[in-house]
XYZ file of C-alpha atoms in Angstrom:
315
model
C 41.225 6.007 47.559
C 40.624 9.728 47.050
C 37.123 11.041 46.372
C 36.542 13.675 43.705
C 35.787 16.305 46.370
C 39.137 15.609 48.020
C 40.879 15.953 44.665
C 39.112 19.266 44.080
C 40.400 20.578 47.403
C 43.967 19.534 46.549
C 43.656 21.168 43.122
C 42.572 24.456 44.702
C 45.427 24.258 47.204
C 47.925 23.566 44.405
C 46.698 26.577 42.442
C 46.914 28.754 45.565
C 50.512 27.652 46.131
C 51.402 28.318 42.499
C 49.951 31.820 42.576
C 51.687 32.563 45.869
C 55.027 31.400 44.492
C 54.600 33.517 41.357
C 54.103 36.620 43.523
C 57.712 36.468 44.636
C 60.092 34.703 46.985
C 58.614 32.452 49.657
C 59.637 32.993 53.249
C 61.351 30.109 55.041
C 58.111 29.481 56.937
C 56.157 29.337 53.662
C 58.749 27.002 52.132
C 58.350 24.631 55.077
C 54.574 24.812 54.781
C 54.750 24.025 51.083
C 57.061 21.048 51.662
C 54.699 19.696 54.328
C 51.725 20.101 52.005
C 53.549 18.405 49.126
C 54.614 15.416 51.245
C 51.084 14.613 52.420
C 50.408 12.086 49.640
C 51.355 10.890 46.180
C 48.205 12.590 44.875
C 49.416 15.966 46.194
C 52.673 15.469 44.279
C 50.910 14.313 41.104
C 48.478 17.245 41.100
C 51.333 19.665 41.758
C 53.194 18.340 38.710
C 50.060 18.693 36.596
C 49.535 22.226 37.887
C 53.057 23.149 36.772
C 52.297 21.833 33.291
C 49.059 23.820 33.229
C 50.930 26.979 34.191
C 53.002 26.530 31.024
C 49.854 25.886 28.981
C 48.293 29.012 30.494
C 51.072 31.127 28.990
C 50.191 29.790 25.535
C 46.505 30.774 25.659
C 45.229 33.199 22.993
C 45.345 36.802 24.185
C 41.566 37.211 24.173
C 41.338 34.404 26.756
C 44.494 34.923 28.767
C 44.558 38.704 29.172
C 41.308 39.115 31.143
C 42.656 36.629 33.662
C 46.255 37.821 33.738
C 45.164 41.416 34.296
C 43.594 40.365 37.582
C 46.860 40.230 39.494
C 46.724 38.233 42.749
C 46.871 40.398 45.835
C 46.482 39.530 49.496
C 44.652 42.833 49.967
C 42.210 42.333 47.092
C 40.434 39.081 47.818
C 38.022 39.540 44.917
C 40.839 39.655 42.392
C 42.563 36.726 44.058
C 39.407 34.597 43.967
C 38.737 35.517 40.340
C 42.208 34.434 39.305
C 41.980 31.298 41.423
C 38.627 30.388 39.911
C 39.822 31.012 36.358
C 42.984 29.014 36.894
C 41.071 26.147 38.517
C 38.682 26.017 35.553
C 41.643 25.898 33.172
C 43.165 23.132 35.306
C 40.138 20.901 34.833
C 39.977 21.736 31.108
C 43.632 20.741 30.868
C 42.925 17.394 32.553
C 40.147 16.699 30.069
C 42.550 17.355 27.199
C 45.242 15.190 28.787
C 42.839 12.263 29.092
C 42.675 12.230 25.295
C 46.470 11.856 25.211
C 46.315 8.977 27.721
C 44.521 6.857 25.079
C 47.485 7.101 22.695
C 49.368 3.876 21.924
C 52.592 5.389 23.266
C 53.126 8.519 25.320
C 55.964 10.129 27.232
C 55.694 12.621 30.069
C 58.299 14.992 31.413
C 61.885 13.810 31.564
C 64.134 11.788 29.275
C 63.250 10.695 25.745
C 61.675 7.256 25.296
C 62.399 4.686 22.560
C 59.569 2.827 20.798
C 60.432 -0.205 18.622
C 58.239 -0.598 15.539
C 56.913 -3.891 14.086
C 59.142 -3.600 10.985
C 62.362 -3.138 12.978
C 62.390 0.642 12.788
C 62.339 2.840 15.864
C 60.912 6.085 17.169
C 62.356 8.324 19.852
C 59.585 10.090 21.771
C 60.469 13.550 23.053
C 59.204 14.594 26.490
C 55.467 15.414 26.553
C 54.806 13.534 23.315
C 52.224 10.950 22.196
C 51.740 8.750 19.114
C 49.535 6.036 17.626
C 51.074 3.246 15.531
C 48.872 1.956 12.703
C 50.402 -0.728 10.488
C 48.155 -2.258 7.793
C 48.734 -4.287 4.642
C 48.695 -0.998 2.694
C 50.839 1.389 4.727
C 52.844 2.054 7.878
C 51.320 5.064 9.609
C 52.382 6.977 12.721
C 49.902 9.510 14.090
C 51.697 12.233 16.038
C 49.142 13.505 18.539
C 51.435 15.733 20.545
C 55.051 16.827 20.815
C 58.014 15.654 18.738
C 59.462 12.372 17.481
C 62.656 11.244 15.779
C 62.224 8.322 13.374
C 64.626 5.758 11.944
C 62.867 3.753 9.240
C 63.702 0.301 7.900
C 63.142 -1.146 4.404
C 59.794 -2.920 4.104
C 59.474 -6.232 2.236
C 55.914 -5.320 1.207
C 57.054 -1.851 0.044
C 54.430 -0.131 2.193
C 54.885 3.653 2.480
C 55.933 4.997 5.887
C 53.961 8.118 6.816
C 53.861 10.376 9.871
C 50.486 12.100 10.090
C 49.800 15.292 12.067
C 46.869 17.693 12.314
C 48.691 19.922 9.800
C 49.558 17.303 7.190
C 51.882 14.378 6.636
C 55.556 13.555 6.149
C 56.315 10.445 4.094
C 59.731 8.828 4.445
C 61.788 8.056 1.366
C 64.270 5.854 3.256
C 65.454 8.081 6.052
C 66.078 9.374 9.562
C 64.003 12.423 10.377
C 62.198 14.391 13.055
C 58.593 15.626 13.119
C 57.357 18.178 15.643
C 53.924 19.677 16.326
C 54.028 23.344 17.333
C 51.213 25.764 18.182
C 50.185 26.653 14.631
C 52.336 24.461 12.407
C 54.470 21.337 12.122
C 58.226 21.037 11.622
C 60.244 18.384 9.766
C 64.034 17.990 9.901
C 65.906 15.403 7.823
C 69.187 13.823 8.949
C 69.351 11.043 6.350
C 67.555 10.330 3.072
C 64.545 12.460 2.147
C 60.956 13.184 3.235
C 57.915 14.148 1.176
C 55.912 16.806 3.063
C 52.301 17.647 2.196
C 49.834 19.934 4.042
C 46.481 18.565 5.183
C 44.362 20.726 2.849
C 46.610 21.048 -0.183
C 47.833 18.992 -3.140
C 51.122 20.902 -2.995
C 54.124 19.032 -1.619
C 57.876 19.419 -1.240
C 60.665 16.881 -0.872
C 63.036 17.733 1.970
C 66.526 16.243 1.653
C 69.307 15.402 4.093
C 70.551 18.461 5.974
C 67.314 20.388 5.425
C 64.251 21.375 7.432
C 60.820 22.822 6.698
C 57.683 24.124 8.422
C 54.102 23.733 7.220
C 50.505 24.238 8.313
C 47.234 22.823 6.978
C 47.216 25.079 3.898
C 50.805 25.724 2.807
C 54.466 24.770 3.076
C 57.247 27.138 4.035
C 60.635 27.482 2.383
C 63.202 24.707 2.693
C 65.974 25.790 5.083
C 69.361 24.469 6.160
C 69.039 22.073 9.098
C 69.523 23.673 12.512
C 71.290 20.789 14.255
C 70.680 22.326 17.697
C 66.982 21.484 17.273
C 67.856 17.770 17.299
C 70.256 17.841 20.244
C 67.482 16.388 22.437
C 67.901 13.042 20.640
C 71.351 12.828 22.254
C 70.131 13.951 25.687
C 71.489 17.465 25.180
C 70.329 21.048 24.741
C 72.487 23.365 22.617
C 72.033 27.127 22.826
C 73.865 30.207 21.609
C 73.381 33.615 23.201
C 69.883 32.678 24.414
C 68.128 34.685 27.176
C 67.943 32.682 30.402
C 64.141 33.003 30.441
C 63.921 31.311 27.030
C 66.497 28.719 28.093
C 64.336 27.790 31.098
C 61.228 27.501 28.905
C 63.050 25.030 26.651
C 64.275 23.148 29.710
C 60.848 22.648 31.292
C 59.779 19.565 29.284
C 62.764 17.698 30.716
C 62.340 18.769 34.331
C 59.684 17.661 36.847
C 59.936 20.848 38.878
C 58.501 24.341 39.093
C 61.244 26.817 38.173
C 61.030 30.365 39.517
C 63.278 32.859 37.742
C 64.109 36.241 39.275
C 63.463 39.130 36.878
C 66.974 40.556 37.149
C 68.472 37.456 35.468
C 65.779 36.808 32.834
C 67.765 38.456 30.009
C 71.138 36.923 30.922
C 72.530 35.382 27.707
C 73.328 31.653 27.882
C 75.529 29.645 25.494
C 76.828 26.093 25.454
C 75.767 22.447 25.468
C 73.891 21.142 28.507
C 72.697 17.668 29.597
C 68.923 17.335 29.802
C 69.103 14.025 31.675
C 71.090 15.364 34.640
C 69.563 18.531 36.102
C 72.009 18.773 39.001
C 74.939 18.834 36.576
C 73.147 21.353 34.368
C 72.553 23.726 37.277
C 76.177 23.354 38.410
C 77.345 24.314 34.914
C 75.135 27.405 34.966
C 76.446 28.471 38.367
C 80.070 27.930 37.286
C 79.761 29.895 34.049
C 77.396 32.700 35.053
C 76.763 34.969 38.011
C 73.630 33.142 39.115
C 72.606 31.046 42.091
C 70.350 27.982 41.822
C 68.473 26.764 44.893
C 66.459 23.528 44.952
C 64.036 22.536 47.689
C 60.881 20.482 48.327
C 62.749 17.343 47.219
C 63.967 19.210 44.097
C 60.400 19.897 42.979
C 60.961 23.635 43.417
C 63.851 25.547 41.854
C 64.651 29.231 42.220
C 67.274 31.014 40.101
C 68.588 34.418 41.112
C 71.647 36.645 40.760
C 74.641 35.476 42.759
C 75.038 37.566 45.910
């Protein structure tokens, strides 16, 4: 059993490793040291995974919070700056854990990796995207799904009691009118895409609503609804275990890949803007990396039991 002080030490070590890795390429000696550190215990591996997730969250912080920290670049010759960044990152790490504990209380949740199917009491089903969480609340009056985090794809079934089927988010709700549809929570809004039937979308703080039909999508926040658009089918490729992209910068491609991959991915700057196109499997990372190497002038190296990935220009 690990004491809280021991966990704190491992957290600090994980943050130090992350900051070191983000400075640039590790030497072979440093790679070996990292692998030895990671293999010490399951807790080391778990905290490392959580630190990777936090690093992604850190990028999404508002500028007024993130910039004062980011501007303190880590340097081996400026210990004060290094300690400031380490302290700030450690504080964010613990704040992240507190937030994650709220997600752990959800009825159903899914971490990194493949999508997860949830069967509903009425025979319908929900596909949970990676890093997603929901509550299922069925009463005599309605069938309600609370989307706490991430994205879901829903296939509804007719209800003998004619109870409405509603997906509720912090931005509003999406009521099914006999359908297959997807609901996603983003940073400042929610997204609904309809594959079959129709969905009634209404913001949290508005009486306004719109009905979205098959082959359409829409975005909305707590106050208003955006324009109805043609469905971008690539956004739903994850439901088939795929990721479809067209002329997308490699840096953006990697960001979209991260929810499916339990690894820290380091991307060399000289390949960040390389344009990627095609359809890639999100449930087989080795195959995905092979496809990238075959089609583009890049080299993918995996180490530390595939928990670390570096992508650089092919020599």
